[in-house]
mmCIF file of C-alpha atoms and ligand atoms in Angstrom:
data_model
loop_
_atom_site.group_PDB
_atom_site.id
_atom_site.type_symbol
_atom_site.label_atom_id
_atom_site.label_comp_id
_atom_site.label_asym_id
_atom_site.label_seq_id
_atom_site.Cartn_x
_atom_site.Cartn_y
_atom_site.Cartn_z
ATOM 1 C CA GLY A 3 -0.120 -0.027 0.019
ATOM 2 C CA VAL A 4 0.876 3.712 0.070
ATOM 3 C CA ALA A 5 3.335 4.634 2.727
ATOM 4 C CA GLN A 6 1.561 6.482 5.638
ATOM 5 C CA PRO A 7 2.835 9.884 6.438
ATOM 6 C CA SER A 8 4.436 10.488 9.557
ATOM 7 C CA VAL A 9 5.212 13.407 12.259
ATOM 8 C CA PHE A 10 8.502 12.735 14.278
ATOM 9 C CA GLY A 11 8.297 8.874 13.393
ATOM 10 C CA LEU A 12 4.527 8.478 14.794
ATOM 11 C CA PRO A 13 1.835 7.578 12.115
ATOM 12 C CA LEU A 14 -0.087 11.041 11.122
ATOM 13 C CA LYS A 15 -3.181 9.168 11.862
ATOM 14 C CA TYR A 16 -2.579 9.010 15.567
ATOM 15 C CA VAL A 17 -1.010 12.251 15.821
ATOM 16 C CA SER A 18 -4.027 13.833 14.176
ATOM 17 C CA LEU A 19 -6.509 12.065 16.409
ATOM 18 C CA VAL A 20 -4.877 12.870 19.691
ATOM 19 C CA THR A 21 -4.322 16.427 18.623
ATOM 20 C CA LEU A 22 -8.074 16.652 17.743
ATOM 21 C CA ALA A 23 -9.207 15.552 21.033
ATOM 22 C CA VAL A 24 -6.938 18.210 22.769
ATOM 23 C CA GLN A 25 -8.155 20.689 20.304
ATOM 24 C CA ASN A 26 -11.850 20.007 20.884
ATOM 25 C CA ALA A 27 -11.464 20.415 24.422
ATOM 26 C CA LEU A 28 -9.560 23.572 24.159
ATOM 27 C CA LEU A 29 -11.999 24.994 21.658
ATOM 28 C CA SER A 30 -15.200 24.426 23.743
ATOM 29 C CA LEU A 31 -13.519 25.905 26.748
ATOM 30 C CA VAL A 32 -11.980 29.006 24.991
ATOM 31 C CA MET A 33 -14.993 29.660 22.968
ATOM 32 C CA HIS A 34 -17.391 29.409 25.895
ATOM 33 C CA TYR A 35 -15.124 31.725 28.005
ATOM 34 C CA SER A 36 -14.951 34.293 25.129
ATOM 35 C CA ARG A 37 -18.750 34.514 24.686
ATOM 36 C CA VAL A 38 -19.694 34.526 28.446
ATOM 37 C CA SER A 39 -16.876 36.920 30.117
ATOM 38 C CA THR A 40 -18.450 40.009 28.664
ATOM 39 C CA PRO A 41 -22.116 41.075 28.561
ATOM 40 C CA PRO A 42 -23.703 40.376 25.062
ATOM 41 C CA SER A 43 -23.598 44.065 24.228
ATOM 42 C CA GLU A 44 -20.002 44.072 24.553
ATOM 43 C CA THR A 45 -19.104 40.671 22.768
ATOM 44 C CA TYR A 46 -17.541 40.344 19.374
ATOM 45 C CA SER A 47 -19.149 39.173 16.130
ATOM 46 C CA ALA A 48 -19.503 35.500 15.700
ATOM 47 C CA GLY A 49 -20.003 36.062 11.897
ATOM 48 C CA THR A 50 -16.706 37.937 11.674
ATOM 49 C CA ALA A 51 -14.920 34.944 13.487
ATOM 50 C CA VAL A 52 -16.478 32.527 11.283
ATOM 51 C CA LEU A 53 -15.329 34.409 8.069
ATOM 52 C CA MET A 54 -11.867 34.864 9.630
ATOM 53 C CA VAL A 55 -11.566 31.088 10.105
ATOM 54 C CA GLU A 56 -12.364 30.182 6.498
ATOM 55 C CA LEU A 57 -10.017 32.911 5.207
ATOM 56 C CA LEU A 58 -7.257 31.815 7.181
ATOM 57 C CA LYS A 59 -7.726 28.177 6.416
ATOM 58 C CA GLY A 60 -8.249 28.909 2.897
ATOM 59 C CA ALA A 61 -4.914 30.722 2.867
ATOM 60 C CA ILE A 62 -2.989 27.976 4.754
ATOM 61 C CA SER A 63 -4.473 25.388 2.346
ATOM 62 C CA PHE A 64 -3.476 27.305 -0.557
ATOM 63 C CA THR A 65 -0.032 27.655 0.669
ATOM 64 C CA ILE A 66 0.344 23.947 1.386
ATOM 65 C CA ALA A 67 -1.108 23.179 -2.142
ATOM 66 C CA TYR A 68 1.124 25.463 -3.730
ATOM 67 C CA LEU A 69 4.208 23.809 -2.284
ATOM 68 C CA ARG A 70 2.888 20.423 -3.002
ATOM 69 C CA ILE A 71 1.998 20.842 -6.720
ATOM 70 C CA GLU A 72 4.113 19.363 -9.347
ATOM 71 C CA ASN A 73 4.910 21.064 -12.338
ATOM 72 C CA THR A 74 3.797 19.157 -15.716
ATOM 73 C CA THR A 75 6.834 20.695 -17.587
ATOM 74 C CA THR A 76 9.962 19.326 -15.787
ATOM 75 C CA TYR A 77 13.089 19.947 -17.625
ATOM 76 C CA ILE A 78 15.782 17.626 -16.518
ATOM 77 C CA LEU A 79 19.312 19.417 -16.513
ATOM 78 C CA PRO A 80 22.614 17.751 -16.543
ATOM 79 C CA GLY A 81 23.514 16.432 -13.124
ATOM 80 C CA ASN A 82 19.640 15.410 -12.518
ATOM 81 C CA ALA A 83 18.706 18.731 -11.409
ATOM 82 C CA SER A 84 15.404 19.904 -12.413
ATOM 83 C CA THR A 85 13.923 23.494 -12.924
ATOM 84 C CA SER A 86 10.369 22.544 -12.168
ATOM 85 C CA ARG A 87 10.393 24.462 -8.778
ATOM 86 C CA SER A 88 11.548 27.355 -10.347
ATOM 87 C CA ASN A 89 8.468 28.363 -12.308
ATOM 88 C CA PRO A 90 5.802 29.968 -10.014
ATOM 89 C CA LEU A 91 3.582 31.077 -12.547
ATOM 90 C CA SER A 92 3.166 27.834 -14.209
ATOM 91 C CA ARG A 93 2.599 26.310 -10.934
ATOM 92 C CA LEU A 94 -0.163 28.901 -10.114
ATOM 93 C CA ARG A 95 -1.647 28.299 -13.311
ATOM 94 C CA LYS A 96 -1.702 24.506 -12.618
ATOM 95 C CA LEU A 97 -3.271 25.151 -9.037
ATOM 96 C CA GLY A 98 -5.836 27.569 -10.416
ATOM 97 C CA ARG A 99 -6.815 24.559 -12.948
ATOM 98 C CA GLU A 100 -6.968 21.941 -10.066
ATOM 99 C CA ILE A 101 -9.092 24.379 -7.852
ATOM 100 C CA PHE A 102 -11.738 25.410 -10.395
ATOM 101 C CA ARG A 103 -11.820 21.771 -12.051
ATOM 102 C CA SER A 104 -15.393 20.991 -13.300
ATOM 103 C CA ASP A 105 -16.475 18.939 -9.829
ATOM 104 C CA CYS A 106 -15.499 21.881 -7.710
ATOM 105 C CA TRP A 107 -19.128 22.796 -7.240
ATOM 106 C CA LYS A 108 -19.664 19.763 -5.060
ATOM 107 C CA LEU A 109 -17.867 21.297 -2.205
ATOM 108 C CA SER A 110 -20.579 23.963 -2.053
ATOM 109 C CA ILE A 111 -22.857 21.587 -0.030
ATOM 110 C CA PRO A 112 -20.374 20.909 2.814
ATOM 111 C CA ALA A 113 -19.334 24.357 2.721
ATOM 112 C CA ILE A 114 -22.834 25.830 3.417
ATOM 113 C CA LEU A 115 -23.593 23.209 5.975
ATOM 114 C CA TYR A 116 -20.263 23.957 7.830
ATOM 115 C CA VAL A 117 -20.862 27.731 7.842
ATOM 116 C CA ILE A 118 -24.429 27.066 9.420
ATOM 117 C CA GLN A 119 -22.739 24.759 12.018
ATOM 118 C CA ASN A 120 -19.940 27.007 12.847
ATOM 119 C CA ASN A 121 -22.285 29.898 13.513
ATOM 120 C CA LEU A 122 -24.570 27.671 15.624
ATOM 121 C CA GLN A 123 -21.681 26.544 17.647
ATOM 122 C CA TYR A 124 -21.473 30.218 19.036
ATOM 123 C CA ILE A 125 -24.940 29.993 20.059
ATOM 124 C CA ALA A 126 -24.374 26.775 21.651
ATOM 125 C CA ALA A 127 -21.100 27.886 23.432
ATOM 126 C CA GLU A 128 -22.829 30.964 24.947
ATOM 127 C CA ASN A 129 -25.988 29.336 26.230
ATOM 128 C CA LEU A 130 -24.528 25.986 27.621
ATOM 129 C CA ASP A 131 -21.381 25.316 29.980
ATOM 130 C CA ALA A 132 -18.511 24.039 28.142
ATOM 131 C CA ALA A 133 -18.891 20.470 29.610
ATOM 132 C CA THR A 134 -22.594 20.174 28.697
ATOM 133 C CA PHE A 135 -21.786 21.553 25.307
ATOM 134 C CA GLN A 136 -19.205 18.987 24.664
ATOM 135 C CA VAL A 137 -21.267 16.067 25.659
ATOM 136 C CA THR A 138 -24.337 17.101 23.930
ATOM 137 C CA TYR A 139 -22.285 17.675 20.797
ATOM 138 C CA GLN A 140 -21.505 13.688 20.855
ATOM 139 C CA MET A 141 -24.698 13.354 19.200
ATOM 140 C CA LYS A 142 -22.755 13.933 16.187
ATOM 141 C CA ILE A 143 -21.782 10.162 16.031
ATOM 142 C CA LEU A 144 -25.581 9.438 15.863
ATOM 143 C CA THR A 145 -26.298 11.662 12.872
ATOM 144 C CA THR A 146 -22.883 10.593 11.123
ATOM 145 C CA ALA A 147 -24.182 7.045 11.365
ATOM 146 C CA GLY A 148 -27.554 8.073 10.284
ATOM 147 C CA PHE A 149 -26.351 9.888 7.118
ATOM 148 C CA SER A 150 -23.836 6.792 6.443
ATOM 149 C CA VAL A 151 -26.800 4.634 6.352
ATOM 150 C CA LEU A 152 -28.940 6.755 4.131
ATOM 151 C CA LEU A 153 -26.088 8.091 1.597
ATOM 152 C CA LEU A 154 -23.447 5.510 1.784
ATOM 153 C CA HIS A 155 -25.792 2.587 2.172
ATOM 154 C CA LYS A 156 -23.607 1.362 5.170
ATOM 155 C CA SER A 157 -25.062 -1.109 7.378
ATOM 156 C CA LEU A 158 -25.147 -1.112 11.142
ATOM 157 C CA ASN A 159 -25.073 -4.377 13.336
ATOM 158 C CA LEU A 160 -27.243 -4.583 16.471
ATOM 159 C CA SER A 161 -24.371 -3.870 18.805
ATOM 160 C CA LYS A 162 -24.008 -0.414 17.084
ATOM 161 C CA TRP A 163 -27.624 0.486 17.348
ATOM 162 C CA VAL A 164 -27.580 -0.368 20.767
ATOM 163 C CA SER A 165 -24.690 1.904 21.546
ATOM 164 C CA LEU A 166 -26.240 4.743 19.714
ATOM 165 C CA LEU A 167 -29.405 4.336 21.812
ATOM 166 C CA LEU A 168 -27.117 4.440 24.916
ATOM 167 C CA LEU A 169 -25.520 7.390 23.564
ATOM 168 C CA ALA A 170 -28.876 9.243 23.258
ATOM 169 C CA VAL A 171 -29.815 8.262 26.660
ATOM 170 C CA GLY A 172 -26.464 9.624 27.973
ATOM 171 C CA VAL A 173 -26.965 12.808 26.319
ATOM 172 C CA GLY A 174 -30.535 12.957 27.739
ATOM 173 C CA ILE A 175 -29.367 12.425 31.301
ATOM 174 C CA VAL A 176 -26.715 15.387 30.760
ATOM 175 C CA GLN A 177 -29.392 17.628 29.482
ATOM 176 C CA MET A 178 -31.585 17.007 32.584
ATOM 177 C CA HIS A 179 -28.633 18.036 34.506
ATOM 178 C CA SER A 180 -28.171 21.189 32.707
ATOM 179 C CA VAL A 181 -31.758 22.181 32.661
ATOM 180 C CA GLY A 182 -32.549 21.145 36.015
ATOM 181 C CA GLY A 183 -29.403 22.115 38.008
ATOM 182 C CA VAL A 184 -28.429 25.949 38.591
ATOM 183 C CA GLY A 185 -24.430 26.057 37.663
ATOM 184 C CA ARG A 186 -22.224 28.197 40.154
ATOM 185 C CA GLU A 187 -20.484 29.711 37.243
ATOM 186 C CA ALA A 188 -20.487 33.532 37.371
ATOM 187 C CA THR A 189 -21.201 34.783 33.748
ATOM 188 C CA ALA A 190 -21.894 38.205 32.438
ATOM 189 C CA HIS A 191 -24.238 36.427 30.068
ATOM 190 C CA LEU A 192 -27.492 35.142 30.830
ATOM 191 C CA MET A 193 -27.427 31.492 29.533
ATOM 192 C CA ASN A 194 -30.625 29.985 27.773
ATOM 193 C CA PRO A 195 -29.942 26.158 27.943
ATOM 194 C CA VAL A 196 -33.026 25.381 25.553
ATOM 195 C CA ALA A 197 -31.711 27.594 22.599
ATOM 196 C CA GLY A 198 -28.303 26.046 23.225
ATOM 197 C CA PHE A 199 -29.452 22.509 23.251
ATOM 198 C CA LEU A 200 -31.560 23.352 19.984
ATOM 199 C CA ALA A 201 -28.316 24.792 18.368
ATOM 200 C CA VAL A 202 -26.264 21.769 19.291
ATOM 201 C CA LEU A 203 -29.011 19.405 17.814
ATOM 202 C CA VAL A 204 -28.940 21.186 14.263
ATOM 203 C CA ALA A 205 -25.340 21.514 14.412
ATOM 204 C CA CYS A 206 -25.096 17.795 14.796
ATOM 205 C CA CYS A 207 -27.325 17.133 11.803
ATOM 206 C CA THR A 208 -24.948 19.633 9.593
ATOM 207 C CA SER A 209 -21.823 17.955 10.988
ATOM 208 C CA GLY A 210 -23.094 14.498 10.337
ATOM 209 C CA LEU A 211 -24.237 15.326 6.601
ATOM 210 C CA ALA A 212 -21.202 17.485 5.788
ATOM 211 C CA GLY A 213 -18.719 15.120 7.169
ATOM 212 C CA VAL A 214 -20.209 12.124 5.264
ATOM 213 C CA TYR A 215 -20.476 14.189 2.104
ATOM 214 C CA PHE A 216 -16.807 15.599 2.465
ATOM 215 C CA GLU A 217 -15.288 11.946 2.995
ATOM 216 C CA MET A 218 -17.408 10.835 -0.230
ATOM 217 C CA VAL A 219 -16.056 13.689 -2.298
ATOM 218 C CA LEU A 220 -12.711 13.200 -1.095
ATOM 219 C CA LYS A 221 -12.293 9.437 -1.249
ATOM 220 C CA ASN A 222 -14.343 9.195 -4.602
ATOM 221 C CA SER A 223 -11.564 11.157 -6.491
ATOM 222 C CA GLN A 224 -7.752 11.553 -6.818
ATOM 223 C CA THR A 225 -7.817 15.362 -6.055
ATOM 224 C CA ASP A 226 -5.672 16.532 -3.376
ATOM 225 C CA LEU A 227 -7.027 17.073 0.117
ATOM 226 C CA TRP A 228 -5.562 20.644 0.111
ATOM 227 C CA ILE A 229 -7.146 21.418 -3.096
ATOM 228 C CA ARG A 230 -10.607 20.142 -1.710
ATOM 229 C CA ASN A 231 -9.861 22.463 1.418
ATOM 230 C CA ILE A 232 -9.329 25.442 -0.750
ATOM 231 C CA GLN A 233 -12.596 24.862 -2.597
ATOM 232 C CA LEU A 234 -14.552 24.192 0.729
ATOM 233 C CA SER A 235 -13.196 27.755 2.033
ATOM 234 C CA LEU A 236 -14.042 29.300 -1.388
ATOM 235 C CA PHE A 237 -17.542 28.141 -1.232
ATOM 236 C CA SER A 238 -17.670 29.058 2.385
ATOM 237 C CA LEU A 239 -17.050 32.883 1.632
ATOM 238 C CA VAL A 240 -20.625 33.843 0.479
ATOM 239 C CA PRO A 241 -22.716 32.153 3.193
ATOM 240 C CA ALA A 242 -20.156 33.207 5.884
ATOM 241 C CA ALA A 243 -20.514 36.618 4.795
ATOM 242 C CA LEU A 244 -24.410 36.767 4.916
ATOM 243 C CA PRO A 245 -24.881 36.888 8.799
ATOM 244 C CA ILE A 246 -22.324 39.740 8.636
ATOM 245 C CA ILE A 247 -24.111 41.797 6.037
ATOM 246 C CA TYR A 248 -27.409 41.283 8.191
ATOM 247 C CA ASP A 249 -25.470 42.314 11.366
ATOM 248 C CA LEU A 250 -24.248 45.348 9.733
ATOM 249 C CA SER A 251 -27.543 46.456 8.686
ATOM 250 C CA LYS A 252 -28.602 46.621 12.249
ATOM 251 C CA SER A 253 -25.527 47.738 13.974
ATOM 252 C CA GLU A 254 -24.654 51.009 15.433
ATOM 253 C CA HIS A 255 -21.100 50.484 14.793
ATOM 254 C CA GLY A 256 -21.168 50.903 11.132
ATOM 255 C CA LEU A 257 -18.543 48.869 9.159
ATOM 256 C CA ASP A 258 -16.502 47.887 12.280
ATOM 257 C CA LEU A 259 -16.370 44.145 11.675
ATOM 258 C CA PHE A 260 -13.556 43.902 14.410
ATOM 259 C CA HIS A 261 -15.546 45.589 17.141
ATOM 260 C CA ASN A 262 -14.620 44.097 20.523
ATOM 261 C CA PHE A 263 -12.558 41.743 18.656
ATOM 262 C CA GLY A 264 -9.897 40.909 21.532
ATOM 263 C CA GLY A 265 -7.395 38.217 22.523
ATOM 264 C CA TRP A 266 -10.164 35.680 23.396
ATOM 265 C CA ALA A 267 -11.822 36.045 20.167
ATOM 266 C CA TRP A 268 -8.611 35.574 18.020
ATOM 267 C CA SER A 269 -7.772 32.701 20.349
ATOM 268 C CA THR A 270 -10.967 31.070 19.222
ATOM 269 C CA VAL A 271 -10.418 31.766 15.638
ATOM 270 C CA PHE A 272 -7.063 30.386 15.704
ATOM 271 C CA ILE A 273 -8.187 27.357 17.583
ATOM 272 C CA GLN A 274 -10.877 26.810 15.022
ATOM 273 C CA VAL A 275 -8.452 27.104 12.077
ATOM 274 C CA PHE A 276 -6.080 24.481 13.594
ATOM 275 C CA GLY A 277 -9.077 22.233 14.203
ATOM 276 C CA GLY A 278 -10.711 22.443 10.778
ATOM 277 C CA LEU A 279 -7.054 21.662 9.110
ATOM 278 C CA ILE A 280 -6.804 18.655 11.766
ATOM 279 C CA THR A 281 -10.544 17.448 11.035
ATOM 280 C CA ALA A 282 -9.712 17.374 7.224
ATOM 281 C CA LEU A 283 -6.420 15.263 7.999
ATOM 282 C CA VAL A 284 -8.485 12.819 10.253
ATOM 283 C CA ILE A 285 -11.197 12.366 7.627
ATOM 284 C CA LYS A 286 -8.502 11.385 5.064
ATOM 285 C CA TYR A 287 -6.027 9.461 7.264
ATOM 286 C CA ALA A 288 -8.318 7.918 9.703
ATOM 287 C CA ASP A 289 -12.165 7.756 9.583
ATOM 288 C CA ASN A 290 -15.449 8.810 11.381
ATOM 289 C CA ILE A 291 -15.211 6.042 13.984
ATOM 290 C CA LEU A 292 -11.748 6.987 15.199
ATOM 291 C CA LYS A 293 -12.791 10.534 14.976
ATOM 292 C CA GLY A 294 -15.654 10.034 17.339
ATOM 293 C CA PHE A 295 -13.340 8.143 19.742
ATOM 294 C CA ALA A 296 -11.053 11.135 19.675
ATOM 295 C CA THR A 297 -13.691 13.779 20.514
ATOM 296 C CA SER A 298 -14.948 11.434 23.259
ATOM 297 C CA LEU A 299 -11.669 11.776 25.102
ATOM 298 C CA SER A 300 -11.922 15.405 24.702
ATOM 299 C CA ILE A 301 -15.086 15.102 27.078
ATOM 300 C CA ILE A 302 -13.029 14.087 30.002
ATOM 301 C CA ILE A 303 -10.494 16.829 29.415
ATOM 302 C CA SER A 304 -13.073 19.655 29.088
ATOM 303 C CA CYS A 305 -15.045 18.299 31.960
ATOM 304 C CA LEU A 306 -12.104 18.224 34.155
ATOM 305 C CA ALA A 307 -11.067 21.708 33.181
ATOM 306 C CA SER A 308 -14.548 23.180 33.655
ATOM 307 C CA VAL A 309 -14.484 21.986 37.198
ATOM 308 C CA ALA A 310 -11.027 23.587 37.723
ATOM 309 C CA LEU A 311 -11.582 26.701 35.911
ATOM 310 C CA PHE A 312 -15.238 27.693 35.825
ATOM 311 C CA ASP A 313 -16.423 26.016 39.076
ATOM 312 C CA PHE A 314 -18.580 23.735 37.130
ATOM 313 C CA PRO A 315 -20.488 21.368 39.613
ATOM 314 C CA LEU A 316 -19.575 17.734 39.021
ATOM 315 C CA THR A 317 -22.907 16.121 40.147
ATOM 316 C CA PHE A 318 -23.891 12.448 40.006
ATOM 317 C CA THR A 319 -26.260 12.958 37.208
ATOM 318 C CA PHE A 320 -23.560 14.627 34.829
ATOM 319 C CA ALA A 321 -20.967 11.755 35.747
ATOM 320 C CA LEU A 322 -23.713 9.313 35.016
ATOM 321 C CA GLY A 323 -24.617 10.910 31.586
ATOM 322 C CA ALA A 324 -21.060 11.247 30.617
ATOM 323 C CA SER A 325 -20.192 7.827 31.492
ATOM 324 C CA ALA A 326 -23.005 6.594 29.254
ATOM 325 C CA VAL A 327 -21.802 8.631 26.551
ATOM 326 C CA LEU A 328 -18.171 7.427 26.965
ATOM 327 C CA ALA A 329 -19.236 3.711 27.206
ATOM 328 C CA ALA A 330 -21.520 4.195 24.042
ATOM 329 C CA THR A 331 -18.582 5.608 22.097
ATOM 330 C CA TRP A 332 -16.464 2.653 23.289
ATOM 331 C CA MET A 333 -19.142 0.070 22.503
ATOM 332 C CA TYR A 334 -19.607 1.509 18.936
ATOM 333 C CA ASN A 335 -15.969 1.253 18.380
ATOM 334 C CA GLN A 336 -15.686 -2.003 19.508
ATOM 335 C CA SER A 337 -18.332 -3.459 17.430
ATOM 336 C CA ALA A 338 -16.882 -1.497 14.485
ATOM 337 C CA ILE A 339 -13.594 -3.076 14.745
ATOM 338 C CA VAL A 340 -15.215 -6.567 15.200
ATOM 339 C CA LEU A 341 -17.029 -5.932 11.960
ATOM 340 C CA HIS A 342 -13.990 -4.750 10.284
ATOM 341 C CA VAL A 343 -11.896 -7.755 11.156
ATOM 342 C CA GLY A 344 -14.742 -10.222 10.409
ATOM 343 C CA PHE A 345 -15.836 -8.954 7.092
ATOM 344 C CA GLY A 346 -12.390 -7.368 6.012
ATOM 345 C CA ARG A 347 -13.606 -5.708 2.990
ATOM 346 C CA ARG A 348 -16.842 -3.910 4.312
ATOM 347 C CA PRO A 349 -15.802 -0.163 5.015
ATOM 348 C CA PRO A 350 -16.523 0.414 8.894
ATOM 349 C CA ILE A 351 -18.656 3.253 9.870
HETATM 350 O O1 C5P B 831 -16.459 17.656 14.247
HETATM 351 P P1 C5P B 831 -16.988 18.114 13.194
HETATM 352 O O2 C5P B 831 -16.760 17.098 11.953
HETATM 353 O O3 C5P B 831 -18.498 18.384 13.371
HETATM 354 O O4 C5P B 831 -16.327 19.493 12.747
HETATM 355 C C1 C5P B 831 -16.126 19.964 11.545
HETATM 356 C C2 C5P B 831 -15.359 21.289 11.846
HETATM 357 O O5 C5P B 831 -14.097 21.000 10.901
HETATM 358 C C3 C5P B 831 -16.080 22.356 11.140
HETATM 359 O O6 C5P B 831 -15.813 23.609 11.948
HETATM 360 C C4 C5P B 831 -15.592 22.637 9.799
HETATM 361 O O7 C5P B 831 -15.652 23.922 9.272
HETATM 362 C C5 C5P B 831 -14.279 22.105 9.726
HETATM 363 N N1 C5P B 831 -13.669 21.258 8.671
HETATM 364 C C6 C5P B 831 -12.866 22.026 7.753
HETATM 365 N N2 C5P B 831 -12.228 21.376 6.848
HETATM 366 C C7 C5P B 831 -12.644 20.147 6.430
HETATM 367 C C8 C5P B 831 -13.582 19.520 7.241
HETATM 368 C C9 C5P B 831 -14.171 20.202 8.348
HETATM 369 O O8 C5P B 831 -12.301 23.005 8.070
HETATM 370 N N3 C5P B 831 -12.106 19.771 5.338
#
């Protein structure tokens, strides 16, 4: 097979999964803090943040794609030297042809879905505590499985359906905790758990659909991951600009897109840029099962950090719900491994 890329001798697959777990935990904490540490009237624009993430991810993907692209016209010079790297214009032209190839429109679908998801994430982060957000967001596993069955015609065995049910029960228990219990966290922002929960629900649907769709596009063609990422960012620009235009029409600050856009806002943006790039690598080099496992690890990280940083009350109900989510994730992965080993050729979900 193809040699797996590695970082410092470790397979990129595992490096990207562990990095994703830490990134997920960090994002839910930093995003939550960036939203609730100031009153809503003094907070930054989520729309600007989403647009900045896409611009930065697009620029980084463009740079990587440019460095990776091979020149079609390679002149072999005496002594085996080649001049292919020395012609930036023809490389740019080739890159342009790759980006605007005839199937690039396919990326408009995950692009729109991810923009909706990335905006909803802010509503969820400001209305739920970081740990509840993190646990509820695990329902992505459910929607990813659902869309894989619907779109990729994958089949799930009984053990997987049971683990999905356990996941839903676990998320339900954590929800009871967040709606019933009053957190001790002192925020400048009045939280609305029902709005937060609805935002997570819709974000889970777009996440599942966009993830399955992106994987389908990526694995059904030879086109480079970084070209796909550029296309994804390009198609994100218009939908990402819409909420900003809407906000501007109501805002008293006129054209100031970066009003209140301080260090915490930029930190959220950078963690999201990093997360988007890692997600793309995980979808390419690992798969959705392993991705789900990595993000469930981040539950523990963000839960413990919430206890330490935000005075999050670690109740029995929360612990029970979080344990059910972890057990469900583990069970889902176990059965996938058995399925994969047992019927070697069937792609695991
Ligand atoms: O965990 P989940 O799959 O829902 O998160 C997807 C996140 O990763 C979104 O914020 C999306 O914008 C980003 N992403 C990306 N590039 C990809 C795939 C996802 O930036 N190729």
